[in-house]
JSON list of C-alpha atoms in Angstrom, two decimals:
[
{"chain": "F", "resi": 1, "resn": "MET", "atom": "CA", "xyz": [48.57, 114.05, 89.09]},
{"chain": "F", "resi": 2, "resn": "SER", "atom": "CA", "xyz": [45.02, 112.90, 89.66]},
{"chain": "F", "resi": 3, "resn": "SER", "atom": "CA", "xyz": [44.87, 115.29, 92.61]},
{"chain": "F", "resi": 4, "resn": "ILE", "atom": "CA", "xyz": [45.17, 118.25, 90.24]},
{"chain": "F", "resi": 5, "resn": "SER", "atom": "CA", "xyz": [41.98, 117.34, 88.41]},
{"chain": "F", "resi": 6, "resn": "GLY", "atom": "CA", "xyz": [40.29, 116.78, 91.76]},
{"chain": "F", "resi": 7, "resn": "ILE", "atom": "CA", "xyz": [41.30, 120.25, 92.90]},
{"chain": "F", "resi": 8, "resn": "LEU", "atom": "CA", "xyz": [39.90, 121.93, 89.82]},
{"chain": "F", "resi": 9, "resn": "SER", "atom": "CA", "xyz": [36.67, 119.96, 89.86]},
{"chain": "F", "resi": 10, "resn": "SER", "atom": "CA", "xyz": [36.11, 120.81, 93.51]},
{"chain": "F", "resi": 11, "resn": "ALA", "atom": "CA", "xyz": [36.72, 124.49, 92.76]},
{"chain": "F", "resi": 12, "resn": "VAL", "atom": "CA", "xyz": [34.18, 124.49, 89.96]},
{"chain": "F", "resi": 13, "resn": "SER", "atom": "CA", "xyz": [31.52, 122.34, 91.59]},
{"chain": "F", "resi": 14, "resn": "GLY", "atom": "CA", "xyz": [31.91, 123.58, 95.15]},
{"chain": "F", "resi": 15, "resn": "GLY", "atom": "CA", "xyz": [31.76, 127.28, 94.38]},
{"chain": "F", "resi": 16, "resn": "ASP", "atom": "CA", "xyz": [28.04, 127.59, 93.70]},
{"chain": "F", "resi": 17, "resn": "SER", "atom": "CA", "xyz": [25.99, 126.30, 96.59]},
{"chain": "F", "resi": 18, "resn": "GLY", "atom": "CA", "xyz": [22.77, 127.15, 94.79]},
{"chain": "F", "resi": 19, "resn": "GLY", "atom": "CA", "xyz": [20.70, 128.55, 97.64]},
{"chain": "F", "resi": 20, "resn": "GLY", "atom": "CA", "xyz": [21.03, 130.63, 100.71]},
{"chain": "F", "resi": 21, "resn": "SER", "atom": "CA", "xyz": [21.82, 134.26, 101.19]},
{"chain": "F", "resi": 22, "resn": "VAL", "atom": "CA", "xyz": [24.66, 135.98, 99.45]},
{"chain": "F", "resi": 23, "resn": "ALA", "atom": "CA", "xyz": [26.42, 136.41, 102.78]},
{"chain": "F", "resi": 24, "resn": "SER", "atom": "CA", "xyz": [26.31, 132.68, 103.48]},
{"chain": "F", "resi": 25, "resn": "GLN", "atom": "CA", "xyz": [27.54, 131.87, 99.98]},
{"chain": "F", "resi": 26, "resn": "VAL", "atom": "CA", "xyz": [30.42, 134.35, 100.36]},
{"chain": "F", "resi": 27, "resn": "ALA", "atom": "CA", "xyz": [31.25, 132.83, 103.75]},
{"chain": "F", "resi": 28, "resn": "ALA", "atom": "CA", "xyz": [31.32, 129.35, 102.19]},
{"chain": "F", "resi": 29, "resn": "LEU", "atom": "CA", "xyz": [33.60, 130.55, 99.41]},
{"chain": "F", "resi": 30, "resn": "ASN", "atom": "CA", "xyz": [35.90, 132.24, 101.93]},
{"chain": "F", "resi": 31, "resn": "LYS", "atom": "CA", "xyz": [36.06, 128.96, 103.84]},
{"chain": "F", "resi": 32, "resn": "GLN", "atom": "CA", "xyz": [37.06, 127.18, 100.63]},
{"chain": "F", "resi": 33, "resn": "ILE", "atom": "CA", "xyz": [39.81, 129.77, 100.11]},
{"chain": "F", "resi": 34, "resn": "GLN", "atom": "CA", "xyz": [41.07, 129.08, 103.64]},
{"chain": "F", "resi": 35, "resn": "ASN", "atom": "CA", "xyz": [41.10, 125.34, 102.88]},
{"chain": "F", "resi": 36, "resn": "VAL", "atom": "CA", "xyz": [43.15, 125.95, 99.72]},
{"chain": "F", "resi": 37, "resn": "LEU", "atom": "CA", "xyz": [45.59, 128.11, 101.68]},
{"chain": "F", "resi": 38, "resn": "THR", "atom": "CA", "xyz": [45.97, 125.27, 104.18]},
{"chain": "F", "resi": 39, "resn": "GLN", "atom": "CA", "xyz": [46.72, 122.91, 101.29]},
{"chain": "F", "resi": 40, "resn": "VAL", "atom": "CA", "xyz": [49.36, 125.36, 100.02]},
{"chain": "F", "resi": 41, "resn": "LYS", "atom": "CA", "xyz": [51.04, 125.31, 103.43]},
{"chain": "F", "resi": 42, "resn": "GLU", "atom": "CA", "xyz": [50.96, 121.52, 103.46]},
{"chain": "F", "resi": 43, "resn": "LEU", "atom": "CA", "xyz": [52.44, 121.49, 99.96]},
{"chain": "F", "resi": 44, "resn": "ALA", "atom": "CA", "xyz": [55.54, 123.27, 101.20]},
{"chain": "F", "resi": 45, "resn": "ASP", "atom": "CA", "xyz": [56.12, 120.50, 103.76]},
{"chain": "F", "resi": 46, "resn": "ASP", "atom": "CA", "xyz": [55.55, 117.65, 101.28]},
{"chain": "F", "resi": 47, "resn": "LYS", "atom": "CA", "xyz": [58.82, 115.75, 100.80]},
{"chain": "F", "resi": 48, "resn": "GLU", "atom": "CA", "xyz": [57.47, 113.24, 98.26]},
{"chain": "F", "resi": 49, "resn": "MET", "atom": "CA", "xyz": [56.89, 115.73, 95.43]},
{"chain": "F", "resi": 50, "resn": "THR", "atom": "CA", "xyz": [59.54, 117.22, 93.19]},
{"chain": "F", "resi": 51, "resn": "ASP", "atom": "CA", "xyz": [60.00, 120.95, 92.90]},
{"chain": "F", "resi": 52, "resn": "GLU", "atom": "CA", "xyz": [58.35, 120.89, 89.46]},
{"chain": "F", "resi": 53, "resn": "GLN", "atom": "CA", "xyz": [55.32, 119.06, 90.83]},
{"chain": "F", "resi": 54, "resn": "LYS", "atom": "CA", "xyz": [55.12, 121.51, 93.72]},
{"chain": "F", "resi": 55, "resn": "ALA", "atom": "CA", "xyz": [55.27, 124.45, 91.31]},
{"chain": "F", "resi": 56, "resn": "GLU", "atom": "CA", "xyz": [52.49, 122.96, 89.19]},
{"chain": "F", "resi": 57, "resn": "MET", "atom": "CA", "xyz": [50.35, 122.29, 92.24]},
{"chain": "F", "resi": 58, "resn": "GLN", "atom": "CA", "xyz": [50.96, 125.83, 93.48]},
{"chain": "F", "resi": 59, "resn": "GLN", "atom": "CA", "xyz": [49.75, 127.18, 90.13]},
{"chain": "F", "resi": 60, "resn": "MET", "atom": "CA", "xyz": [46.63, 125.04, 90.39]},
{"chain": "F", "resi": 61, "resn": "TYR", "atom": "CA", "xyz": [45.98, 126.27, 93.92]},
{"chain": "F", "resi": 62, "resn": "GLN", "atom": "CA", "xyz": [46.42, 129.85, 92.74]},
{"chain": "F", "resi": 63, "resn": "LEU", "atom": "CA", "xyz": [43.97, 129.24, 89.90]},
{"chain": "F", "resi": 64, "resn": "GLN", "atom": "CA", "xyz": [41.47, 127.79, 92.36]},
{"chain": "F", "resi": 65, "resn": "ILE", "atom": "CA", "xyz": [41.79, 130.81, 94.66]},
{"chain": "F", "resi": 66, "resn": "THR", "atom": "CA", "xyz": [41.35, 133.16, 91.70]},
{"chain": "F", "resi": 67, "resn": "MET", "atom": "CA", "xyz": [38.20, 131.34, 90.63]},
{"chain": "F", "resi": 68, "resn": "LEU", "atom": "CA", "xyz": [36.77, 131.48, 94.15]},
{"chain": "F", "resi": 69, "resn": "GLN", "atom": "CA", "xyz": [37.53, 135.19, 94.40]},
{"chain": "F", "resi": 70, "resn": "ALA", "atom": "CA", "xyz": [35.80, 135.74, 91.04]},
{"chain": "F", "resi": 71, "resn": "GLN", "atom": "CA", "xyz": [32.72, 133.92, 92.32]},
{"chain": "F", "resi": 72, "resn": "ILE", "atom": "CA", "xyz": [32.71, 136.13, 95.41]},
{"chain": "F", "resi": 73, "resn": "ALA", "atom": "CA", "xyz": [32.95, 139.24, 93.22]},
{"chain": "F", "resi": 74, "resn": "GLN", "atom": "CA", "xyz": [30.04, 137.99, 91.08]},
{"chain": "F", "resi": 75, "resn": "LEU", "atom": "CA", "xyz": [27.90, 137.37, 94.16]},
{"chain": "F", "resi": 76, "resn": "GLU", "atom": "CA", "xyz": [28.68, 140.81, 95.56]},
{"chain": "F", "resi": 77, "resn": "GLN", "atom": "CA", "xyz": [27.91, 142.45, 92.21]},
{"chain": "F", "resi": 78, "resn": "LYS", "atom": "CA", "xyz": [24.64, 140.52, 91.96]},
{"chain": "F", "resi": 79, "resn": "GLN", "atom": "CA", "xyz": [23.71, 141.62, 95.48]},
{"chain": "F", "resi": 80, "resn": "ALA", "atom": "CA", "xyz": [24.54, 145.25, 94.65]},
{"chain": "F", "resi": 81, "resn": "GLU", "atom": "CA", "xyz": [22.36, 145.09, 91.54]},
{"chain": "F", "resi": 82, "resn": "GLN", "atom": "CA", "xyz": [19.49, 143.62, 93.55]},
{"chain": "F", "resi": 83, "resn": "ASP", "atom": "CA", "xyz": [19.81, 146.30, 96.24]},
{"chain": "F", "resi": 84, "resn": "GLN", "atom": "CA", "xyz": [19.98, 149.20, 93.79]},
{"chain": "F", "resi": 85, "resn": "PRO", "atom": "CA", "xyz": [16.35, 149.11, 92.50]},
{"chain": "F", "resi": 86, "resn": "LYS", "atom": "CA", "xyz": [15.07, 149.09, 96.09]},
{"chain": "F", "resi": 87, "resn": "SER", "atom": "CA", "xyz": [16.77, 152.39, 96.90]},
{"chain": "F", "resi": 88, "resn": "ASP", "atom": "CA", "xyz": [15.82, 153.89, 93.54]},
{"chain": "F", "resi": 89, "resn": "SER", "atom": "CA", "xyz": [12.05, 153.52, 93.92]},
{"chain": "F", "resi": 90, "resn": "THR", "atom": "CA", "xyz": [11.20, 157.19, 93.28]},
{"chain": "F", "resi": 91, "resn": "PRO", "atom": "CA", "xyz": [9.15, 157.85, 90.16]},
{"chain": "F", "resi": 92, "resn": "VAL", "atom": "CA", "xyz": [11.06, 158.84, 87.06]},
{"chain": "F", "resi": 93, "resn": "SER", "atom": "CA", "xyz": [8.94, 161.92, 86.34]},
{"chain": "F", "resi": 94, "resn": "THR", "atom": "CA", "xyz": [9.22, 164.21, 89.34]},
{"chain": "F", "resi": 95, "resn": "ASN", "atom": "CA", "xyz": [7.99, 167.23, 87.35]},
{"chain": "F", "resi": 96, "resn": "LYS", "atom": "CA", "xyz": [4.38, 167.47, 88.37]},
{"chain": "F", "resi": 97, "resn": "ALA", "atom": "CA", "xyz": [2.06, 169.45, 86.14]},
{"chain": "F", "resi": 98, "resn": "ASP", "atom": "CA", "xyz": [1.16, 172.50, 88.21]},
{"chain": "F", "resi": 99, "resn": "GLY", "atom": "CA", "xyz": [-0.42, 174.71, 85.56]},
{"chain": "F", "resi": 100, "resn": "ILE", "atom": "CA", "xyz": [2.25, 177.42, 85.63]},
{"chain": "F", "resi": 101, "resn": "ASN", "atom": "CA", "xyz": [4.90, 176.30, 83.18]},
{"chain": "F", "resi": 102, "resn": "ARG", "atom": "CA", "xyz": [3.61, 172.78, 82.78]},
{"chain": "F", "resi": 103, "resn": "PRO", "atom": "CA", "xyz": [-0.06, 172.95, 81.79]},
{"chain": "F", "resi": 104, "resn": "THR", "atom": "CA", "xyz": [-2.64, 170.50, 83.04]},
{"chain": "F", "resi": 105, "resn": "ASP", "atom": "CA", "xyz": [-5.75, 169.38, 81.13]},
{"chain": "F", "resi": 106, "resn": "THR", "atom": "CA", "xyz": [-7.91, 171.93, 82.97]},
{"chain": "F", "resi": 107, "resn": "ASN", "atom": "CA", "xyz": [-5.37, 174.75, 82.90]},
{"chain": "F", "resi": 108, "resn": "LYS", "atom": "CA", "xyz": [-4.26, 175.29, 79.29]},
{"chain": "F", "resi": 109, "resn": "VAL", "atom": "CA", "xyz": [-3.88, 178.55, 77.49]},
{"chain": "F", "resi": 110, "resn": "ASP", "atom": "CA", "xyz": [-3.90, 178.75, 73.71]},
{"chain": "F", "resi": 111, "resn": "VAL", "atom": "CA", "xyz": [-2.53, 182.07, 72.54]},
{"chain": "F", "resi": 112, "resn": "TYR", "atom": "CA", "xyz": [-2.79, 183.17, 68.92]},
{"chain": "F", "resi": 113, "resn": "ILE", "atom": "CA", "xyz": [-1.33, 186.48, 67.82]}
]
């Protein structure tokens, strides 16, 4: 069962590559998912393991895939948050003081009745 701990440690340590663009990190995570899926296929052909061991390994593989998908979702959310301020660069106050209904310093009227 030492391979189970190796699977989980590779999922945790291999998910965050640290640098590079979000697209390259997502591509690396997708490649890891493909590797896990290959391991799942190989698991089905393994004659040395019992059905219980295979079921446990399949659960571990599923957990690893779920963790990788969560990392992809986090990266995509982070990218979306970084892209949002760029498109929202208009000033907050679009109401310019024009002197008609919004007085300026030089165009004020004080009315006392």
